[in-house]
Amino acid sequence: MTCKHYGLLFALSFGLLSAGAQADVIDAVNWARVRGCAAARAPLRDDAKLRQAAQQLANGSSLQASLASSGYLAAQSSVIHLSGAVNDAQLANILVNHYCASLADPKLTELGVQRRGREVWVVFAAPVALPAPGDAAFVARQILDLVNRARSSGRRCGGVAYPAVPPLTLNPVLSGAALTHSQSMAHYDEFDHRGHDGSSPATRIQRAGYGSYVIVGENIAAGAMTAAEVTEGWLQSPAHCENIMDGRFAEIGIAYAVNTASSELVYWTQDFASPRRPKVAGGR
């Protein structure tokens, strides 16, 4: 009874359209997503790269290999392979009765389809939202605010409780050193405090022109896509959290670099330091 009910609704909305038309499969999928599954979600957008991925799947490739071959960077993805649907009404019925959990996922926004006779491949995905180079200053300020919020209230890093400490000041020279290291990690697809040229964090901030310092520290991360995500990751890691909460640090530099050909896509660096203050004449 349920299958007939949904089939009737679909026929009234779209009609029984040609079995080989790709657009009709997309209509069927979106009808199931928006109306049949009662999800009240926005329709999925057709994407050319996902269409290529669906073709690769039909040729026997895995989902991961198909996405990589098409050049689609997915934050989340899934695939449905259906066999035996004679027309689009039957396709809609199958989707509604068996795949609403996938169709109703609000994080999925795009799709690509491939139809060969009675077999249909549908690739669902959400594209990776990479931070843009032009957003660097804004993202750095976001991270600075999140870091200083943590410092202002105190925090437990692993088994050690840290009291509230003064806020950090964003230093452009430290940010330059952080950018250099992020760019190096992204370019060489390496994730390490030791630079590709063998440099240490202290060496890099000296090269950047920071001057004499009392103490230096560094946090790195890879794979996070937003200021909130990378900062939360640092705060959840005891060693990184300790740098953030260390009251000996007075200044911070923040930067990231993107390389879509690398394994982690986005590489982040925080450089911490406290400048050595000149002695006052006559003082001890």
PDB file of C-alpha atoms in Angstrom:
ATOM      1  CA  MET A   1       0.000   0.000   0.000  1.00  0.00           C
ATOM      2  CA  THR A   2       2.807   2.400   0.860  1.00  0.00           C
ATOM      3  CA  CYS A   3       4.585   1.818  -2.441  1.00  0.00           C
ATOM      4  CA  LYS A   4       1.423   2.495  -4.424  1.00  0.00           C
ATOM      5  CA  HIS A   5       0.754   5.662  -2.456  1.00  0.00           C
ATOM      6  CA  TYR A   6       4.176   7.152  -3.135  1.00  0.00           C
ATOM      7  CA  GLY A   7       4.108   5.988  -6.752  1.00  0.00           C
ATOM      8  CA  LEU A   8       0.821   7.789  -7.317  1.00  0.00           C
ATOM      9  CA  LEU A   9       2.142  11.000  -5.797  1.00  0.00           C
ATOM     10  CA  PHE A  10       5.225  10.841  -7.945  1.00  0.00           C
ATOM     11  CA  ALA A  11       3.245  10.191 -11.110  1.00  0.00           C
ATOM     12  CA  LEU A  12       1.034  13.177 -10.407  1.00  0.00           C
ATOM     13  CA  SER A  13       4.002  15.436  -9.726  1.00  0.00           C
ATOM     14  CA  PHE A  14       6.341  14.440 -12.527  1.00  0.00           C
ATOM     15  CA  GLY A  15       4.626  11.892 -14.753  1.00  0.00           C
ATOM     16  CA  LEU A  16       6.268   8.655 -15.883  1.00  0.00           C
ATOM     17  CA  LEU A  17       9.194  10.102 -17.800  1.00  0.00           C
ATOM     18  CA  SER A  18      11.755   8.415 -20.029  1.00  0.00           C
ATOM     19  CA  ALA A  19      13.832   5.808 -18.232  1.00  0.00           C
ATOM     20  CA  GLY A  20      17.139   6.951 -19.735  1.00  0.00           C
ATOM     21  CA  ALA A  21      16.929  10.662 -18.925  1.00  0.00           C
ATOM     22  CA  GLN A  22      19.416  11.729 -16.273  1.00  0.00           C
ATOM     23  CA  ALA A  23      17.326  14.743 -15.303  1.00  0.00           C
ATOM     24  CA  ASP A  24      14.416  12.437 -14.479  1.00  0.00           C
ATOM     25  CA  VAL A  25      16.542  10.461 -12.025  1.00  0.00           C
ATOM     26  CA  ILE A  26      17.513  13.706 -10.304  1.00  0.00           C
ATOM     27  CA  ASP A  27      13.830  14.678 -10.151  1.00  0.00           C
ATOM     28  CA  ALA A  28      13.027  11.324  -8.588  1.00  0.00           C
ATOM     29  CA  VAL A  29      15.769  11.647  -5.989  1.00  0.00           C
ATOM     30  CA  ASN A  30      14.760  15.182  -5.058  1.00  0.00           C
ATOM     31  CA  TRP A  31      11.089  14.273  -4.888  1.00  0.00           C
ATOM     32  CA  ALA A  32      11.973  11.500  -2.455  1.00  0.00           C
ATOM     33  CA  ARG A  33      14.186  13.847  -0.425  1.00  0.00           C
ATOM     34  CA  VAL A  34      11.826  16.812  -0.231  1.00  0.00           C
ATOM     35  CA  ARG A  35       8.371  15.213  -0.284  1.00  0.00           C
ATOM     36  CA  GLY A  36       8.410  11.424  -0.140  1.00  0.00           C
ATOM     37  CA  CYS A  37      10.614  11.215   2.942  1.00  0.00           C
ATOM     38  CA  ALA A  38       8.839  14.210   4.516  1.00  0.00           C
ATOM     39  CA  ALA A  39      12.256  15.652   5.251  1.00  0.00           C
ATOM     40  CA  ALA A  40      11.513  19.236   4.215  1.00  0.00           C
ATOM     41  CA  ARG A  41      15.092  19.519   2.955  1.00  0.00           C
ATOM     42  CA  ALA A  42      16.332  21.673   0.107  1.00  0.00           C
ATOM     43  CA  PRO A  43      16.720  19.781  -3.194  1.00  0.00           C
ATOM     44  CA  LEU A  44      20.160  18.418  -4.002  1.00  0.00           C
ATOM     45  CA  ARG A  45      22.106  20.288  -6.686  1.00  0.00           C
ATOM     46  CA  ASP A  46      23.379  18.459  -9.751  1.00  0.00           C
ATOM     47  CA  ASP A  47      27.190  18.639  -9.899  1.00  0.00           C
ATOM     48  CA  ALA A  48      29.304  17.849 -12.958  1.00  0.00           C
ATOM     49  CA  LYS A  49      32.171  16.323 -10.973  1.00  0.00           C
ATOM     50  CA  LEU A  50      29.782  14.079  -9.066  1.00  0.00           C
ATOM     51  CA  ARG A  51      28.301  12.965 -12.394  1.00  0.00           C
ATOM     52  CA  GLN A  52      31.807  11.907 -13.400  1.00  0.00           C
ATOM     53  CA  ALA A  53      32.179  10.091 -10.079  1.00  0.00           C
ATOM     54  CA  ALA A  54      28.893   8.246 -10.687  1.00  0.00           C
ATOM     55  CA  GLN A  55      30.176   7.150 -14.098  1.00  0.00           C
ATOM     56  CA  GLN A  56      33.345   5.820 -12.482  1.00  0.00           C
ATOM     57  CA  LEU A  57      31.267   3.919  -9.938  1.00  0.00           C
ATOM     58  CA  ALA A  58      29.250   2.369 -12.768  1.00  0.00           C
ATOM     59  CA  ASN A  59      32.574   1.260 -14.278  1.00  0.00           C
ATOM     60  CA  GLY A  60      33.511  -0.547 -11.087  1.00  0.00           C
ATOM     61  CA  SER A  61      35.558   2.011  -9.120  1.00  0.00           C
ATOM     62  CA  SER A  62      35.194   2.572  -5.392  1.00  0.00           C
ATOM     63  CA  LEU A  63      33.529   5.710  -4.065  1.00  0.00           C
ATOM     64  CA  GLN A  64      36.812   7.131  -2.786  1.00  0.00           C
ATOM     65  CA  ALA A  65      38.614   6.451  -6.070  1.00  0.00           C
ATOM     66  CA  SER A  66      35.703   7.861  -8.088  1.00  0.00           C
ATOM     67  CA  LEU A  67      35.655  11.114  -6.128  1.00  0.00           C
ATOM     68  CA  ALA A  68      39.427  11.449  -6.407  1.00  0.00           C
ATOM     69  CA  SER A  69      39.326  10.778 -10.153  1.00  0.00           C
ATOM     70  CA  SER A  70      36.667  13.446 -10.680  1.00  0.00           C
ATOM     71  CA  GLY A  71      38.513  16.005  -8.546  1.00  0.00           C
ATOM     72  CA  TYR A  72      35.623  16.450  -6.107  1.00  0.00           C
ATOM     73  CA  LEU A  73      36.715  17.314  -2.557  1.00  0.00           C
ATOM     74  CA  ALA A  74      34.054  15.885  -0.282  1.00  0.00           C
ATOM     75  CA  ALA A  75      33.577  16.658   3.379  1.00  0.00           C
ATOM     76  CA  GLN A  76      30.976  13.879   3.448  1.00  0.00           C
ATOM     77  CA  SER A  77      29.774  11.453   0.796  1.00  0.00           C
ATOM     78  CA  SER A  78      27.668   8.360   0.221  1.00  0.00           C
ATOM     79  CA  VAL A  79      26.381   6.301  -2.700  1.00  0.00           C
ATOM     80  CA  ILE A  80      23.220   4.396  -3.570  1.00  0.00           C
ATOM     81  CA  HIS A  81      23.257   1.679  -6.243  1.00  0.00           C
ATOM     82  CA  LEU A  82      19.815   0.503  -7.354  1.00  0.00           C
ATOM     83  CA  SER A  83      18.980  -2.375  -9.685  1.00  0.00           C
ATOM     84  CA  GLY A  84      15.683  -3.327 -11.280  1.00  0.00           C
ATOM     85  CA  ALA A  85      13.816   0.006 -11.371  1.00  0.00           C
ATOM     86  CA  VAL A  86      11.824   0.057 -14.620  1.00  0.00           C
ATOM     87  CA  ASN A  87      10.720   3.682 -14.450  1.00  0.00           C
ATOM     88  CA  ASP A  88      11.143   6.778 -12.347  1.00  0.00           C
ATOM     89  CA  ALA A  89       8.057   6.117 -10.233  1.00  0.00           C
ATOM     90  CA  GLN A  90       9.509   2.782  -9.127  1.00  0.00           C
ATOM     91  CA  LEU A  91      12.849   4.456  -8.473  1.00  0.00           C
ATOM     92  CA  ALA A  92      11.143   7.012  -6.226  1.00  0.00           C
ATOM     93  CA  ASN A  93       9.308   4.257  -4.359  1.00  0.00           C
ATOM     94  CA  ILE A  94      12.522   2.362  -3.670  1.00  0.00           C
ATOM     95  CA  LEU A  95      14.261   5.501  -2.418  1.00  0.00           C
ATOM     96  CA  VAL A  96      11.399   6.412  -0.088  1.00  0.00           C
ATOM     97  CA  ASN A  97      11.021   2.914   1.331  1.00  0.00           C
ATOM     98  CA  HIS A  98      14.691   2.149   1.897  1.00  0.00           C
ATOM     99  CA  TYR A  99      16.921   5.222   1.745  1.00  0.00           C
ATOM    100  CA  CYS A 100      15.241   8.094   3.582  1.00  0.00           C
ATOM    101  CA  ALA A 101      17.949   8.110   6.254  1.00  0.00           C
ATOM    102  CA  SER A 102      20.536   8.994   3.609  1.00  0.00           C
ATOM    103  CA  LEU A 103      18.303  11.279   1.580  1.00  0.00           C
ATOM    104  CA  ALA A 104      17.253  13.344   4.588  1.00  0.00           C
ATOM    105  CA  ASP A 105      20.803  14.124   5.741  1.00  0.00           C
ATOM    106  CA  PRO A 106      20.915  17.954   5.781  1.00  0.00           C
ATOM    107  CA  LYS A 107      24.699  18.013   5.388  1.00  0.00           C
ATOM    108  CA  LEU A 108      24.447  16.523   1.893  1.00  0.00           C
ATOM    109  CA  THR A 109      23.880  19.251  -0.690  1.00  0.00           C
ATOM    110  CA  GLU A 110      24.928  17.907  -4.112  1.00  0.00           C
ATOM    111  CA  LEU A 111      24.534  14.788  -6.231  1.00  0.00           C
ATOM    112  CA  GLY A 112      25.577  13.114  -9.442  1.00  0.00           C
ATOM    113  CA  VAL A 113      23.745  10.274 -11.180  1.00  0.00           C
ATOM    114  CA  GLN A 114      24.441   7.600 -13.772  1.00  0.00           C
ATOM    115  CA  ARG A 115      21.755   5.376 -15.275  1.00  0.00           C
ATOM    116  CA  ARG A 116      22.410   2.298 -17.371  1.00  0.00           C
ATOM    117  CA  GLY A 117      19.268   0.367 -18.245  1.00  0.00           C
ATOM    118  CA  ARG A 118      17.689  -0.719 -14.982  1.00  0.00           C
ATOM    119  CA  GLU A 119      20.716   0.170 -12.876  1.00  0.00           C
ATOM    120  CA  VAL A 120      21.149   3.561 -11.231  1.00  0.00           C
ATOM    121  CA  TRP A 121      24.103   4.987  -9.300  1.00  0.00           C
ATOM    122  CA  VAL A 122      23.547   8.115  -7.190  1.00  0.00           C
ATOM    123  CA  VAL A 123      26.475   9.843  -5.481  1.00  0.00           C
ATOM    124  CA  PHE A 124      25.592  12.237  -2.646  1.00  0.00           C
ATOM    125  CA  ALA A 125      28.136  14.644  -1.188  1.00  0.00           C
ATOM    126  CA  ALA A 126      28.850  17.841   0.652  1.00  0.00           C
ATOM    127  CA  PRO A 127      31.810  19.808  -0.716  1.00  0.00           C
ATOM    128  CA  VAL A 128      34.731  20.713   1.494  1.00  0.00           C
ATOM    129  CA  ALA A 129      34.475  24.352   2.558  1.00  0.00           C
ATOM    130  CA  LEU A 130      38.116  25.421   2.446  1.00  0.00           C
ATOM    131  CA  PRO A 131      39.155  28.698   4.080  1.00  0.00           C
ATOM    132  CA  ALA A 132      40.118  31.196   1.391  1.00  0.00           C
ATOM    133  CA  PRO A 133      43.450  33.063   1.405  1.00  0.00           C
ATOM    134  CA  GLY A 134      41.545  36.336   1.529  1.00  0.00           C
ATOM    135  CA  ASP A 135      39.948  35.271   4.808  1.00  0.00           C
ATOM    136  CA  ALA A 136      43.294  34.919   6.603  1.00  0.00           C
ATOM    137  CA  ALA A 137      43.067  38.061   8.748  1.00  0.00           C
ATOM    138  CA  PHE A 138      39.468  37.370   9.722  1.00  0.00           C
ATOM    139  CA  VAL A 139      40.210  33.720  10.584  1.00  0.00           C
ATOM    140  CA  ALA A 140      43.252  34.726  12.654  1.00  0.00           C
ATOM    141  CA  ARG A 141      41.091  37.142  14.644  1.00  0.00           C
ATOM    142  CA  GLN A 142      38.515  34.410  15.225  1.00  0.00           C
ATOM    143  CA  ILE A 143      41.178  32.067  16.583  1.00  0.00           C
ATOM    144  CA  LEU A 144      42.680  34.846  18.711  1.00  0.00           C
ATOM    145  CA  ASP A 145      39.258  35.524  20.248  1.00  0.00           C
ATOM    146  CA  LEU A 146      38.707  31.831  21.000  1.00  0.00           C
ATOM    147  CA  VAL A 147      42.178  31.462  22.511  1.00  0.00           C
ATOM    148  CA  ASN A 148      41.806  34.541  24.691  1.00  0.00           C
ATOM    149  CA  ARG A 149      38.372  33.414  25.796  1.00  0.00           C
ATOM    150  CA  ALA A 150      39.932  30.187  27.075  1.00  0.00           C
ATOM    151  CA  ARG A 151      42.763  32.083  28.769  1.00  0.00           C
ATOM    152  CA  SER A 152      40.367  34.472  30.468  1.00  0.00           C
ATOM    153  CA  SER A 153      38.469  31.769  32.323  1.00  0.00           C
ATOM    154  CA  GLY A 154      41.133  29.183  33.086  1.00  0.00           C
ATOM    155  CA  ARG A 155      41.126  25.630  31.814  1.00  0.00           C
ATOM    156  CA  ARG A 156      42.163  22.083  32.579  1.00  0.00           C
ATOM    157  CA  CYS A 157      44.678  20.703  30.084  1.00  0.00           C
ATOM    158  CA  GLY A 158      44.727  16.963  30.591  1.00  0.00           C
ATOM    159  CA  GLY A 159      45.362  16.473  34.306  1.00  0.00           C
ATOM    160  CA  VAL A 160      46.687  19.978  34.964  1.00  0.00           C
ATOM    161  CA  ALA A 161      44.466  22.913  35.918  1.00  0.00           C
ATOM    162  CA  TYR A 162      45.597  26.272  34.547  1.00  0.00           C
ATOM    163  CA  PRO A 163      44.386  29.554  36.066  1.00  0.00           C
ATOM    164  CA  ALA A 164      43.132  32.502  34.060  1.00  0.00           C
ATOM    165  CA  VAL A 165      45.948  34.435  32.414  1.00  0.00           C
ATOM    166  CA  PRO A 166      46.178  37.726  30.464  1.00  0.00           C
ATOM    167  CA  PRO A 167      45.149  37.751  26.790  1.00  0.00           C
ATOM    168  CA  LEU A 168      47.619  37.256  23.972  1.00  0.00           C
ATOM    169  CA  THR A 169      48.358  39.992  21.441  1.00  0.00           C
ATOM    170  CA  LEU A 170      48.456  39.132  17.739  1.00  0.00           C
ATOM    171  CA  ASN A 171      51.954  39.854  16.424  1.00  0.00           C
ATOM    172  CA  PRO A 172      52.429  40.231  12.629  1.00  0.00           C
ATOM    173  CA  VAL A 173      56.025  38.976  12.714  1.00  0.00           C
ATOM    174  CA  LEU A 174      54.982  35.792  14.510  1.00  0.00           C
ATOM    175  CA  SER A 175      52.114  35.431  12.037  1.00  0.00           C
ATOM    176  CA  GLY A 176      54.655  35.664   9.226  1.00  0.00           C
ATOM    177  CA  ALA A 177      56.683  32.859  10.773  1.00  0.00           C
ATOM    178  CA  ALA A 178      53.515  30.807  11.247  1.00  0.00           C
ATOM    179  CA  LEU A 179      52.540  31.356   7.609  1.00  0.00           C
ATOM    180  CA  THR A 180      55.962  30.242   6.385  1.00  0.00           C
ATOM    181  CA  HIS A 181      55.670  26.973   8.280  1.00  0.00           C
ATOM    182  CA  SER A 182      52.059  26.364   7.236  1.00  0.00           C
ATOM    183  CA  GLN A 183      52.978  26.948   3.605  1.00  0.00           C
ATOM    184  CA  SER A 184      55.929  24.579   3.867  1.00  0.00           C
ATOM    185  CA  MET A 185      53.814  21.828   5.436  1.00  0.00           C
ATOM    186  CA  ALA A 186      51.135  22.286   2.782  1.00  0.00           C
ATOM    187  CA  HIS A 187      53.619  22.331  -0.100  1.00  0.00           C
ATOM    188  CA  TYR A 188      55.527  19.230   0.994  1.00  0.00           C
ATOM    189  CA  ASP A 189      52.506  17.486   2.531  1.00  0.00           C
ATOM    190  CA  GLU A 190      54.394  17.168   5.809  1.00  0.00           C
ATOM    191  CA  PHE A 191      53.066  17.556   9.340  1.00  0.00           C
ATOM    192  CA  ASP A 192      55.889  18.273  11.748  1.00  0.00           C
ATOM    193  CA  HIS A 193      57.282  21.036  13.958  1.00  0.00           C
ATOM    194  CA  ARG A 194      60.582  20.422  12.234  1.00  0.00           C
ATOM    195  CA  GLY A 195      60.576  22.322   8.955  1.00  0.00           C
ATOM    196  CA  HIS A 196      61.366  20.714   5.617  1.00  0.00           C
ATOM    197  CA  ASP A 197      64.660  22.626   5.738  1.00  0.00           C
ATOM    198  CA  GLY A 198      65.387  21.338   9.232  1.00  0.00           C
ATOM    199  CA  SER A 199      64.302  24.556  10.987  1.00  0.00           C
ATOM    200  CA  SER A 200      62.818  24.706  14.474  1.00  0.00           C
ATOM    201  CA  PRO A 201      60.051  27.075  15.619  1.00  0.00           C
ATOM    202  CA  ALA A 202      62.675  29.273  17.311  1.00  0.00           C
ATOM    203  CA  THR A 203      64.724  29.418  14.116  1.00  0.00           C
ATOM    204  CA  ARG A 204      61.727  30.412  12.053  1.00  0.00           C
ATOM    205  CA  ILE A 205      60.656  33.291  14.286  1.00  0.00           C
ATOM    206  CA  GLN A 206      64.247  34.551  14.354  1.00  0.00           C
ATOM    207  CA  ARG A 207      64.341  34.443  10.547  1.00  0.00           C
ATOM    208  CA  ALA A 208      61.082  36.378  10.458  1.00  0.00           C
ATOM    209  CA  GLY A 209      62.752  39.161  12.478  1.00  0.00           C
ATOM    210  CA  TYR A 210      61.082  38.766  15.850  1.00  0.00           C
ATOM    211  CA  GLY A 211      64.186  39.678  17.824  1.00  0.00           C
ATOM    212  CA  SER A 212      65.251  38.555  21.264  1.00  0.00           C
ATOM    213  CA  TYR A 213      62.734  36.446  23.155  1.00  0.00           C
ATOM    214  CA  VAL A 214      62.265  34.856  26.561  1.00  0.00           C
ATOM    215  CA  ILE A 215      60.278  31.797  25.470  1.00  0.00           C
ATOM    216  CA  VAL A 216      58.907  30.328  22.221  1.00  0.00           C
ATOM    217  CA  GLY A 217      56.235  27.714  21.560  1.00  0.00           C
ATOM    218  CA  GLU A 218      54.292  26.334  18.620  1.00  0.00           C
ATOM    219  CA  ASN A 219      51.044  24.523  17.896  1.00  0.00           C
ATOM    220  CA  ILE A 220      50.324  22.906  14.523  1.00  0.00           C
ATOM    221  CA  ALA A 221      47.258  21.172  13.110  1.00  0.00           C
ATOM    222  CA  ALA A 222      46.115  19.694   9.808  1.00  0.00           C
ATOM    223  CA  GLY A 223      42.758  18.823   8.312  1.00  0.00           C
ATOM    224  CA  ALA A 224      40.564  21.252  10.258  1.00  0.00           C
ATOM    225  CA  MET A 225      38.462  23.553   8.057  1.00  0.00           C
ATOM    226  CA  THR A 226      37.396  26.363  10.389  1.00  0.00           C
ATOM    227  CA  ALA A 227      38.759  28.534  13.173  1.00  0.00           C
ATOM    228  CA  ALA A 228      36.412  26.912  15.669  1.00  0.00           C
ATOM    229  CA  GLU A 229      37.343  23.378  14.623  1.00  0.00           C
ATOM    230  CA  VAL A 230      41.101  23.860  14.778  1.00  0.00           C
ATOM    231  CA  THR A 231      40.991  25.766  18.085  1.00  0.00           C
ATOM    232  CA  GLU A 232      38.778  23.160  19.718  1.00  0.00           C
ATOM    233  CA  GLY A 233      41.195  20.459  18.572  1.00  0.00           C
ATOM    234  CA  TRP A 234      44.103  22.310  20.164  1.00  0.00           C
ATOM    235  CA  LEU A 235      42.205  22.871  23.407  1.00  0.00           C
ATOM    236  CA  GLN A 236      41.277  19.185  23.619  1.00  0.00           C
ATOM    237  CA  SER A 237      44.928  18.134  23.245  1.00  0.00           C
ATOM    238  CA  PRO A 238      46.802  18.531  26.576  1.00  0.00           C
ATOM    239  CA  ALA A 239      50.146  19.619  25.090  1.00  0.00           C
ATOM    240  CA  HIS A 240      48.580  22.138  22.705  1.00  0.00           C
ATOM    241  CA  CYS A 241      46.230  23.368  25.416  1.00  0.00           C
ATOM    242  CA  GLU A 242      49.207  23.978  27.698  1.00  0.00           C
ATOM    243  CA  ASN A 243      50.748  26.334  25.148  1.00  0.00           C
ATOM    244  CA  ILE A 244      47.490  28.240  24.857  1.00  0.00           C
ATOM    245  CA  MET A 245      47.150  28.535  28.637  1.00  0.00           C
ATOM    246  CA  ASP A 246      50.813  29.282  29.395  1.00  0.00           C
ATOM    247  CA  GLY A 247      50.909  32.674  31.109  1.00  0.00           C
ATOM    248  CA  ARG A 248      54.547  33.173  30.104  1.00  0.00           C
ATOM    249  CA  PHE A 249      53.487  33.801  26.519  1.00  0.00           C
ATOM    250  CA  ALA A 250      52.453  37.363  25.667  1.00  0.00           C
ATOM    251  CA  GLU A 251      52.137  37.303  21.854  1.00  0.00           C
ATOM    252  CA  ILE A 252      50.876  34.935  19.192  1.00  0.00           C
ATOM    253  CA  GLY A 253      51.073  34.507  15.422  1.00  0.00           C
ATOM    254  CA  ILE A 254      48.382  32.570  13.540  1.00  0.00           C
ATOM    255  CA  ALA A 255      48.298  31.370   9.926  1.00  0.00           C
ATOM    256  CA  TYR A 256      47.101  28.586   7.637  1.00  0.00           C
ATOM    257  CA  ALA A 257      47.859  27.354   4.121  1.00  0.00           C
ATOM    258  CA  VAL A 258      45.772  25.317   1.684  1.00  0.00           C
ATOM    259  CA  ASN A 259      46.942  22.712  -0.809  1.00  0.00           C
ATOM    260  CA  THR A 260      44.110  20.727  -2.428  1.00  0.00           C
ATOM    261  CA  ALA A 261      46.637  18.169  -3.699  1.00  0.00           C
ATOM    262  CA  SER A 262      47.845  17.364  -0.168  1.00  0.00           C
ATOM    263  CA  SER A 263      46.495  14.685   2.138  1.00  0.00           C
ATOM    264  CA  GLU A 264      45.126  17.080   4.792  1.00  0.00           C
ATOM    265  CA  LEU A 265      44.172  20.058   2.567  1.00  0.00           C
ATOM    266  CA  VAL A 266      44.659  22.728   5.260  1.00  0.00           C
ATOM    267  CA  TYR A 267      47.690  23.195   7.544  1.00  0.00           C
ATOM    268  CA  TRP A 268      47.611  25.482  10.583  1.00  0.00           C
ATOM    269  CA  THR A 269      50.309  27.035  12.775  1.00  0.00           C
ATOM    270  CA  GLN A 270      50.259  29.047  16.003  1.00  0.00           C
ATOM    271  CA  ASP A 271      53.556  30.561  17.122  1.00  0.00           C
ATOM    272  CA  PHE A 272      53.817  31.832  20.709  1.00  0.00           C
ATOM    273  CA  ALA A 273      56.525  34.038  22.189  1.00  0.00           C
ATOM    274  CA  SER A 274      57.392  36.670  24.754  1.00  0.00           C
ATOM    275  CA  PRO A 275      59.867  39.370  23.735  1.00  0.00           C
ATOM    276  CA  ARG A 276      62.855  40.053  25.930  1.00  0.00           C
ATOM    277  CA  ARG A 277      62.407  43.544  27.311  1.00  0.00           C
ATOM    278  CA  PRO A 278      65.473  45.813  27.412  1.00  0.00           C
ATOM    279  CA  LYS A 279      66.772  46.558  30.877  1.00  0.00           C
ATOM    280  CA  VAL A 280      66.026  49.986  32.260  1.00  0.00           C
ATOM    281  CA  ALA A 281      69.145  52.058  32.919  1.00  0.00           C
ATOM    282  CA  GLY A 282      70.058  51.976  36.588  1.00  0.00           C
ATOM    283  CA  GLY A 283      67.856  48.955  37.224  1.00  0.00           C
ATOM    284  CA  ARG A 284      68.959  45.555  38.395  1.00  0.00           C
TER     285      ARG A 284
END
